[in-house]
Coordinates of C-alpha atoms in Angstrom, one line a residue:
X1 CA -14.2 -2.3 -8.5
X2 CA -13.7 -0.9 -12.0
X3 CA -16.7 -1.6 -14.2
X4 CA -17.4 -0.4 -18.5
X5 CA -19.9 -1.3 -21.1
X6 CA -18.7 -3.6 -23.7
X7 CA -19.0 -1.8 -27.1
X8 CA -15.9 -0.2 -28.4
X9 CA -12.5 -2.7 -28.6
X10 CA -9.8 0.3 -28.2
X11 CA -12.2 1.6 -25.3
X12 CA -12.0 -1.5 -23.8
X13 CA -8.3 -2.5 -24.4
X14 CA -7.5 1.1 -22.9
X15 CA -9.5 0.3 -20.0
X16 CA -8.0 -3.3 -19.7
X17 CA -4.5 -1.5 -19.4
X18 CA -4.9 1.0 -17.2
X19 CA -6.8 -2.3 -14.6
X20 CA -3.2 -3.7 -15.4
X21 CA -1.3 -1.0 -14.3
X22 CA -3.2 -0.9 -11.1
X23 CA -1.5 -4.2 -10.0
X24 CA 0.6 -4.0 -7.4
X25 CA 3.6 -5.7 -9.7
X26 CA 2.9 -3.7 -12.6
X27 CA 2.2 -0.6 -10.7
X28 CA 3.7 2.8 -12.6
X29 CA 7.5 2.7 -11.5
X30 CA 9.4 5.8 -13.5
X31 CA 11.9 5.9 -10.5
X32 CA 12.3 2.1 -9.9
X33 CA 11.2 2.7 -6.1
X34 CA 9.2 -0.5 -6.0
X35 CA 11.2 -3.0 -4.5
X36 CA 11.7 -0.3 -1.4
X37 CA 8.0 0.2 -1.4
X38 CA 7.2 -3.3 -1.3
X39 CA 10.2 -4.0 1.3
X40 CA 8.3 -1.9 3.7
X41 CA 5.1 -3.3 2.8
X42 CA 6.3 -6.7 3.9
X43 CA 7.6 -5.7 6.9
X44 CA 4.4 -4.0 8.4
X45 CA 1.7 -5.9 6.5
X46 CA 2.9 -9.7 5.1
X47 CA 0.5 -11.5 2.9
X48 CA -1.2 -8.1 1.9
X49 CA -1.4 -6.9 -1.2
X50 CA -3.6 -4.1 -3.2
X51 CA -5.0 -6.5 -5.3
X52 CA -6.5 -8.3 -2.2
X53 CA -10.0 -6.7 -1.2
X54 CA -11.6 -9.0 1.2
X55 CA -10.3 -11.0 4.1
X56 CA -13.2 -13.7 4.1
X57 CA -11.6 -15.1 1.2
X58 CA -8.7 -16.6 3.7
X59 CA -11.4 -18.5 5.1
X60 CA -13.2 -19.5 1.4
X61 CA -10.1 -20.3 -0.5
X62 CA -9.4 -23.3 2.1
X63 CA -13.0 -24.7 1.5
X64 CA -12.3 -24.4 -2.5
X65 CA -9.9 -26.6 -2.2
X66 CA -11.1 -28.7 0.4
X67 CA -13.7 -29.1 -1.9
X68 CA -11.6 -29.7 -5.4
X69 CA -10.2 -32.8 -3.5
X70 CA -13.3 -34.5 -3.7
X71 CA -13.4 -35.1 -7.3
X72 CA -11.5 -37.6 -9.7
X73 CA -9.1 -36.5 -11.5
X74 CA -7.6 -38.5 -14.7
X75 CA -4.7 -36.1 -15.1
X76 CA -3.4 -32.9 -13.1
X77 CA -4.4 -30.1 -15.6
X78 CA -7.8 -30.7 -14.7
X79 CA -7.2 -29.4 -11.1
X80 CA -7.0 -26.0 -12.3
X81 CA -10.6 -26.0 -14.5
X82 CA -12.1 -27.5 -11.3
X83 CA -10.2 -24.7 -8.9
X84 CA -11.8 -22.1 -11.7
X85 CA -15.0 -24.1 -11.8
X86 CA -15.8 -23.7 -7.9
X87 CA -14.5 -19.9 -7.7
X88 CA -17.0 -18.8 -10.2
X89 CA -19.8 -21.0 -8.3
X90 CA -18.1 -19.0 -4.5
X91 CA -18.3 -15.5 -7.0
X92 CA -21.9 -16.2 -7.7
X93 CA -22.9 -16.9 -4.2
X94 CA -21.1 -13.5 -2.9
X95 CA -22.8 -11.7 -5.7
X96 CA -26.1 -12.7 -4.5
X97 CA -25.6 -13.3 -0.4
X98 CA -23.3 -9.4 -0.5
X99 CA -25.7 -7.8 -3.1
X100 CA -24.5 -4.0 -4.1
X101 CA -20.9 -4.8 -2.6
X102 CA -17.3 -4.3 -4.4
X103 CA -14.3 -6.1 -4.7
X104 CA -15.7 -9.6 -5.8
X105 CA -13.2 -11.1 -7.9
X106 CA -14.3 -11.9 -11.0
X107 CA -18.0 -10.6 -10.5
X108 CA -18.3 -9.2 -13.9
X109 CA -18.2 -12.9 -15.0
X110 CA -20.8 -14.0 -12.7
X111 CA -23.9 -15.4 -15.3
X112 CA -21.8 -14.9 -19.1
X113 CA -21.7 -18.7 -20.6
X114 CA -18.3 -20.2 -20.7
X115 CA -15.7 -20.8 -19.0
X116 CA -13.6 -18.0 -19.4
X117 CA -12.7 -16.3 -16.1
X118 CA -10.8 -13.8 -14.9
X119 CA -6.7 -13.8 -15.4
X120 CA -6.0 -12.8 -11.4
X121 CA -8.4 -15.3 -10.0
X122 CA -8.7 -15.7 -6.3
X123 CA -6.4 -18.2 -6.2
X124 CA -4.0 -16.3 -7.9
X125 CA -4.4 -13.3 -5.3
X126 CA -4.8 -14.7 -2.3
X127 CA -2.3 -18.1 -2.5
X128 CA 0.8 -15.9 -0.9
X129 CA -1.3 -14.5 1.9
X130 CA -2.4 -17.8 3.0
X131 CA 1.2 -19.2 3.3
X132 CA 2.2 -16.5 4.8
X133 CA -0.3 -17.0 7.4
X134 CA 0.5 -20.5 7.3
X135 CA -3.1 -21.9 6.0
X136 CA -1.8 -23.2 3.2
X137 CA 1.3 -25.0 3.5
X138 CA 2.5 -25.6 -0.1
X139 CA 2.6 -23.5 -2.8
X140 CA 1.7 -26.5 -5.0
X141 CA -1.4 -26.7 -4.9
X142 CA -2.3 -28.1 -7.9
X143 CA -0.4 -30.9 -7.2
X144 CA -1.2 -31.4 -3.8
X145 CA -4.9 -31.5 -4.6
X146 CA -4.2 -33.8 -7.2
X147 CA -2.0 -36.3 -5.5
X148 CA -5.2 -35.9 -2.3
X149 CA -8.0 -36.8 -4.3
X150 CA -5.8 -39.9 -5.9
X151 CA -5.1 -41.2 -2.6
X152 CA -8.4 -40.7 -1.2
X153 CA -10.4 -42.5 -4.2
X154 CA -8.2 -45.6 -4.8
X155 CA -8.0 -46.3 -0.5
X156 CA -10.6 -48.3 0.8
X157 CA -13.6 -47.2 2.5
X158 CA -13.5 -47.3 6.5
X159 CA -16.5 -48.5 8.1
X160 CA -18.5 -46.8 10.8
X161 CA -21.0 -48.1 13.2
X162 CA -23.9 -46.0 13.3
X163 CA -22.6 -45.6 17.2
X164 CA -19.5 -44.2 15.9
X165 CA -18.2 -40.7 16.3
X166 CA -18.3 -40.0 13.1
X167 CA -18.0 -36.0 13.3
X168 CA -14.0 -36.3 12.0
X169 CA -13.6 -37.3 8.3
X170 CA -11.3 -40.2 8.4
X171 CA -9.6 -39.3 5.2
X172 CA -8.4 -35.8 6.9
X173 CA -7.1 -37.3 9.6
X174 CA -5.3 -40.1 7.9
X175 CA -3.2 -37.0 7.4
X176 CA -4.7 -36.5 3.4
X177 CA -5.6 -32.8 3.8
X178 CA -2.3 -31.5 5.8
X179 CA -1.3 -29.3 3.2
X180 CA -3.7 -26.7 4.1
X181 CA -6.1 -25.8 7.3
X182 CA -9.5 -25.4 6.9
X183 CA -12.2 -23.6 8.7
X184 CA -15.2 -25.4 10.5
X185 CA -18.3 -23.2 8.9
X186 CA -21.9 -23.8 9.1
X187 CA -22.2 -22.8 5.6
X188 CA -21.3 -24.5 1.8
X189 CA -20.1 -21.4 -0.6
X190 CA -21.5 -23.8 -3.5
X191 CA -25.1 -23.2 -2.1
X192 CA -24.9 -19.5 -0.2
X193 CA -22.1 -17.2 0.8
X194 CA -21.7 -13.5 1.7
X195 CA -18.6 -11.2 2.6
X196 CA -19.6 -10.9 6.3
X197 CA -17.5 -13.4 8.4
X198 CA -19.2 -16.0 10.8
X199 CA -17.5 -16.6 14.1
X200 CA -15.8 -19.1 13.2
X201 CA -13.9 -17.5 9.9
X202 CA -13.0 -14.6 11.8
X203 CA -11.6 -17.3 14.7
X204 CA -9.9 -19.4 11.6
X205 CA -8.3 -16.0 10.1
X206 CA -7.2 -14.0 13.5
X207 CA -5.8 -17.5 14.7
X208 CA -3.6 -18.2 11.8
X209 CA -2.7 -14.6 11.7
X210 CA -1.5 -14.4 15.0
X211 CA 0.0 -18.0 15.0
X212 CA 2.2 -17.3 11.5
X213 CA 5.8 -16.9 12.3
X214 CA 5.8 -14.5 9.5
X215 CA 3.6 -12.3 10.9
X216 CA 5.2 -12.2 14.5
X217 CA 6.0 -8.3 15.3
X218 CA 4.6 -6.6 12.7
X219 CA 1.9 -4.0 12.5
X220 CA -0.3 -6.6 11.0
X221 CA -0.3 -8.5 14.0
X222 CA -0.1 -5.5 16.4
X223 CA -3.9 -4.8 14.5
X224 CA -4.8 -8.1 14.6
X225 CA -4.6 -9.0 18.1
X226 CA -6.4 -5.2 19.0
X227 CA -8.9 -5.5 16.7
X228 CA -11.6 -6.3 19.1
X229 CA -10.3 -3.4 21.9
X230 CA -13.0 -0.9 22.1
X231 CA -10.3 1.6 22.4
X232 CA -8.3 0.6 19.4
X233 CA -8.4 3.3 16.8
X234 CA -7.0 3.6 13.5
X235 CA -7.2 5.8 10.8
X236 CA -8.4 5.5 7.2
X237 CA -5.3 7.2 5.8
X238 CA -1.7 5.9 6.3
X239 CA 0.2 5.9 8.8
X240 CA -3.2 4.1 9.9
X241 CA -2.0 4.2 13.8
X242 CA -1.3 6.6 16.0
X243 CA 2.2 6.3 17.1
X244 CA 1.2 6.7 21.1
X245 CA -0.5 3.6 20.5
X246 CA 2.1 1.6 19.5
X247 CA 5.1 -0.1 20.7
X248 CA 8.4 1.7 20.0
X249 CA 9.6 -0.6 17.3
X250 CA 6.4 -0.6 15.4
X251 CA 6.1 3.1 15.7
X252 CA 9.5 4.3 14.2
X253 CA 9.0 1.6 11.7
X254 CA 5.6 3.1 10.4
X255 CA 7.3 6.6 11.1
X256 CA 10.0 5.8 8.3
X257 CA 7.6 4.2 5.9
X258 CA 5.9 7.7 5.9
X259 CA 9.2 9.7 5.7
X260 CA 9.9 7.7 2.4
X261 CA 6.8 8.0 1.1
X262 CA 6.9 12.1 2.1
X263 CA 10.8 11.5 0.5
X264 CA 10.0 9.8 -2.8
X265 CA 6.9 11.8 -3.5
X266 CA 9.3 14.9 -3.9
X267 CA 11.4 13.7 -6.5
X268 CA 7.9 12.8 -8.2
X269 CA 6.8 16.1 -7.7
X270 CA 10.2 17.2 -9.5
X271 CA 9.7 14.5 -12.4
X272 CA 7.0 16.0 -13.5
X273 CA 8.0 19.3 -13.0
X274 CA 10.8 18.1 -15.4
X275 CA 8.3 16.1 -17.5
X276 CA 6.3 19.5 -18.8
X277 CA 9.2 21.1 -19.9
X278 CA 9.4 23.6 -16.0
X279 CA 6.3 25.2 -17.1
X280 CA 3.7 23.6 -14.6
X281 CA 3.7 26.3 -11.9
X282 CA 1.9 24.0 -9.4
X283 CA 4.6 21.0 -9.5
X284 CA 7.1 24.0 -8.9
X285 CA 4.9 25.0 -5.9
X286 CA 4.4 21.6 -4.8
X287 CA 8.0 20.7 -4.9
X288 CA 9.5 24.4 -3.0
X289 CA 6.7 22.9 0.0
X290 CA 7.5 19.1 -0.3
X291 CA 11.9 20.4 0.1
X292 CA 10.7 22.8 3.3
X293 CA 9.1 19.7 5.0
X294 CA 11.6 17.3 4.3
X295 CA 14.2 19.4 5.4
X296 CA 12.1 20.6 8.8
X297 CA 11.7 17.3 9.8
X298 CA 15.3 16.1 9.6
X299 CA 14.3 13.3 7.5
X300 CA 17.7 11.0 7.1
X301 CA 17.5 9.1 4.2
X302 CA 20.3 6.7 5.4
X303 CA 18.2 6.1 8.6
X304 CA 14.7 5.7 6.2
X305 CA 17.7 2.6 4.3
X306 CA 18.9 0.8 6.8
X307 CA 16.0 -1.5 7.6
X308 CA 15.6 -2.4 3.8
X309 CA 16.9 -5.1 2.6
X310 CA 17.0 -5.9 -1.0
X311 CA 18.8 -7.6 -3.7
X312 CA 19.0 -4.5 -6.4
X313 CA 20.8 -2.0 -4.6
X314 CA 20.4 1.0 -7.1
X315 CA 17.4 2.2 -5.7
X316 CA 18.8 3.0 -2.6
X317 CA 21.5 4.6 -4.6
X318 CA 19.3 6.7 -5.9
X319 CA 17.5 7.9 -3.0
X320 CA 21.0 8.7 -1.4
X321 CA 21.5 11.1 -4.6
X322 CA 18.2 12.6 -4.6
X323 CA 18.8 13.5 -1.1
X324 CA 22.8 14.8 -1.7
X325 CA 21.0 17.1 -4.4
X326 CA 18.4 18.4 -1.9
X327 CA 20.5 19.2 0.6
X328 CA 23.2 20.5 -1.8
X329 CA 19.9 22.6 -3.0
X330 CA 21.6 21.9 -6.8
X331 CA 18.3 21.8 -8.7
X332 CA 20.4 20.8 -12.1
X333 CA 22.2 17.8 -10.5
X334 CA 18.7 16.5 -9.3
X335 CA 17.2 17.0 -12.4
X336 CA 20.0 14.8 -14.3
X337 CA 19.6 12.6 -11.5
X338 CA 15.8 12.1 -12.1
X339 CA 16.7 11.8 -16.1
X340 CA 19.0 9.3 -15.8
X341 CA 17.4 7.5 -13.2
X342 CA 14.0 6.7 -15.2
X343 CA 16.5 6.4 -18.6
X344 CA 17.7 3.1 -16.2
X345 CA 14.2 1.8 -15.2
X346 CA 12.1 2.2 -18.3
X347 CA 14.6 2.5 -21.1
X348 CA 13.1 3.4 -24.7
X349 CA 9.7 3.5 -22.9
X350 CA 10.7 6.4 -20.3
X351 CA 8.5 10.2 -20.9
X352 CA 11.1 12.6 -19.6
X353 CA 13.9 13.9 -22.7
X354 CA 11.3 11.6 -25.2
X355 CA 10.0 13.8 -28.4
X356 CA 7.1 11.0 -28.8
X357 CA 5.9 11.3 -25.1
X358 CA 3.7 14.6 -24.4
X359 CA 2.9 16.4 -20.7
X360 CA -0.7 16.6 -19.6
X361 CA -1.2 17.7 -16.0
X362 CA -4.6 15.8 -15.8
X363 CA -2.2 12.9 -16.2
X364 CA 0.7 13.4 -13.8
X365 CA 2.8 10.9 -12.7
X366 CA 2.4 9.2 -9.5
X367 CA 1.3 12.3 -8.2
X368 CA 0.4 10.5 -4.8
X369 CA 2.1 9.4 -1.8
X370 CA 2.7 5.7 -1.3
X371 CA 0.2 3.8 0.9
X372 CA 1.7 0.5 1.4
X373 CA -1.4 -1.6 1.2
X374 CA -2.8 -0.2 3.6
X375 CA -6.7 0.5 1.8
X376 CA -6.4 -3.5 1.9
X377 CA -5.0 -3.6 5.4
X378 CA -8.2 -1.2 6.9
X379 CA -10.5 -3.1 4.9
X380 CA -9.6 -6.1 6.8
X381 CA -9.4 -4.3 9.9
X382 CA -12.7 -3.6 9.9
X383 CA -14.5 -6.5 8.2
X384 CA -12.8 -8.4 11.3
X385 CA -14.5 -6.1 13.6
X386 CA -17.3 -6.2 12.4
X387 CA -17.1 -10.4 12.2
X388 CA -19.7 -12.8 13.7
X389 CA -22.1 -9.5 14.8
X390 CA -24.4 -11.4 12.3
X391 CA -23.6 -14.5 12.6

């Protein structure tokens, strides 16, 4: 969680941009890598993304809307101020039942008057991870609330007996609620919540997660369904798991994640190499030890390709030339690959061969190796652990 003082308006428009820039979908991209990056990402975490911070929100989201349905709507655009209305009540609650903890979508909002909230609500963040593990099945939801809470305030009461099982609510299972599941929690997030899972979210998430055809073979699922093995062990860096600990499949899979990532963090070592005019000695340094380890581990860049499928081929393209250079050890060819390469992506807006654009080395360029979600991966490993010990 990124937090600043309001009192300057180019302060806080400068801080505003870089939290935009931190988004998975408008993370910094000079070499147009994403779509290989995210490609992986999918295969051994779906649903995940970096902007995702807390898995107990897989449980809450259902119960928001669960809860949405109960009121009368006169038109659809109200769904969403309603959706909005109940977030900032669920924010609230976390604030106060998970005091001191990070990652609460839109905390900073939690008691300013209004009804302003924040652009990336939880609905926003967390909608594609709960079709993915099939909890919610629609991705318009909106509508679907909309069209619930019609059909459940014009039918006609049903009558109990008092001697009548009346533990099932007849409007869900007239079949008005099938476009999402929902937990069975002891708890109401409009009155008290907290980040640690009960029993039965951790059942509701690990169940769906397991169960989603999506998720079937993956590394998510492989952690999933070990989470609660005493022997289980994973790391807090990626690759997360040790490779004896996984199945074959999984393991070269995670193995060529972390040879692109090795791969594509050389060629950022060289853009910025490029980027400050050759003159930053350490990016030199960094780069001579980045080509000795790619080329003692055999990496093959066409092996690294072959699981990824993608629309926009000229990213793989590109990784086939970076690697011909490398090989080739032709240090002018790579360069003009690089330079053309980000002249492709980012157009007018590209820094290398740009008078306006300036080096800094406290500012390199994604001067880091790629992750692939998996900070938001181990935070749900272990808040799933660590579910129902205090419930």
């Amino acid at each position: 969680m990124i937090g600043y003082i309001h009192n300057d308006k180019d302060e806080q428009d400068k801080v505003l941009q870089v939290l935009k820039m931190l988004s998975e979908k408008n993370a910094i991209d000079e070499l147009g890598i994403g779509r290989i990056r995210d490609a992986f990402a999918d295969m051994m975490f779906p649903g995940t993304s970096t902007l995702q911070k807390h898995v107990k929100y897989f449980s809450l989201m259902p119960q928001v809307y669960k809860k949405a349905c109960e009121r009368r709507y006169n038109r659809m655009a109200e769904v969403k101020a309603e959706i909005v209305r109940l977030e900032r009540i669920m924010t609230a609650n976390l604030c106060a039942g998970s005091p001191g903890a990070t990652g609460i979508t839109g905390s900073e909002m939690v008691g300013k008057r209004g009804n302003d909230y924040v652009k990336y609500d939880p609905a926003y963040i967390y909608n594609s991870g709960l079709q993915t593990f099939g909890i919610l099945r629609d991705a318009q939801v909106q509508a679907l609330i909309y069209s619930t809470s019609k059909a459940m305030h014009e039918a006609p009461r049903k009558l109990k007996s008092d001697d009548e099982d009346t533990a099932d609510d007849a409007d869900e299972q007239s079949g008005l609620f099938q476009f999402c599941s929902f937990p069975a929690v002891e708890y109401d997030f409009t009155e008290k919540c907290s980040l640690d899972l009960t029993p039965k979210d951790k059942s509701f998430i690990m169940e769906h997660i397991l169960g989603s055809s999506k998720c079937k073979g993956t590394l998510l699922h492989y952690i999933v369904s070990h989470i609660d093995d005493p022997g289980f062990k994973y790391r807090d860096t990626f690759p997360g798991i040790d490779p004896e600990q996984l199945p074959p499949g999984l393991a070269e899979l995670q193995d060529l994640a972390r040879r692109f990532a090795d791969f594509i963090y050389m060629a950022h070592v060289r853009y910025n190499y490029i980027y400050s005019n050759y003159t930053d000695g350490e990016m030199l340094q960094d780069f001579e030890e980045a080509v000795n380890g790619y080329k003692k581990n055999g990496t093959d860049i066409e092996k690294i390709l072959a699981p990824i499928v993608i629309t926009d081929n000229s990213g793989k393209h590109f990784c086939r030339e970076v690697a011909k250079c490398v090989d080739d050890e032709d240090w002018n060819a790579l360069d003009q690959c690089i330079i053309r390469r980000e002249k492709q992506v980012k157009g007018s807006r590209r820094k290398l061969c740009n008078p306006s654009r300036t080096y800094d080395k406290r500012y390199r360029v994604h001067y880091y190796k790629l992750t692939y979600r998996w900070d938001t991966v181990r935070t749900f490993a272990d808040e799933l652990r660590k579910g129902g010990q205090n419930g």
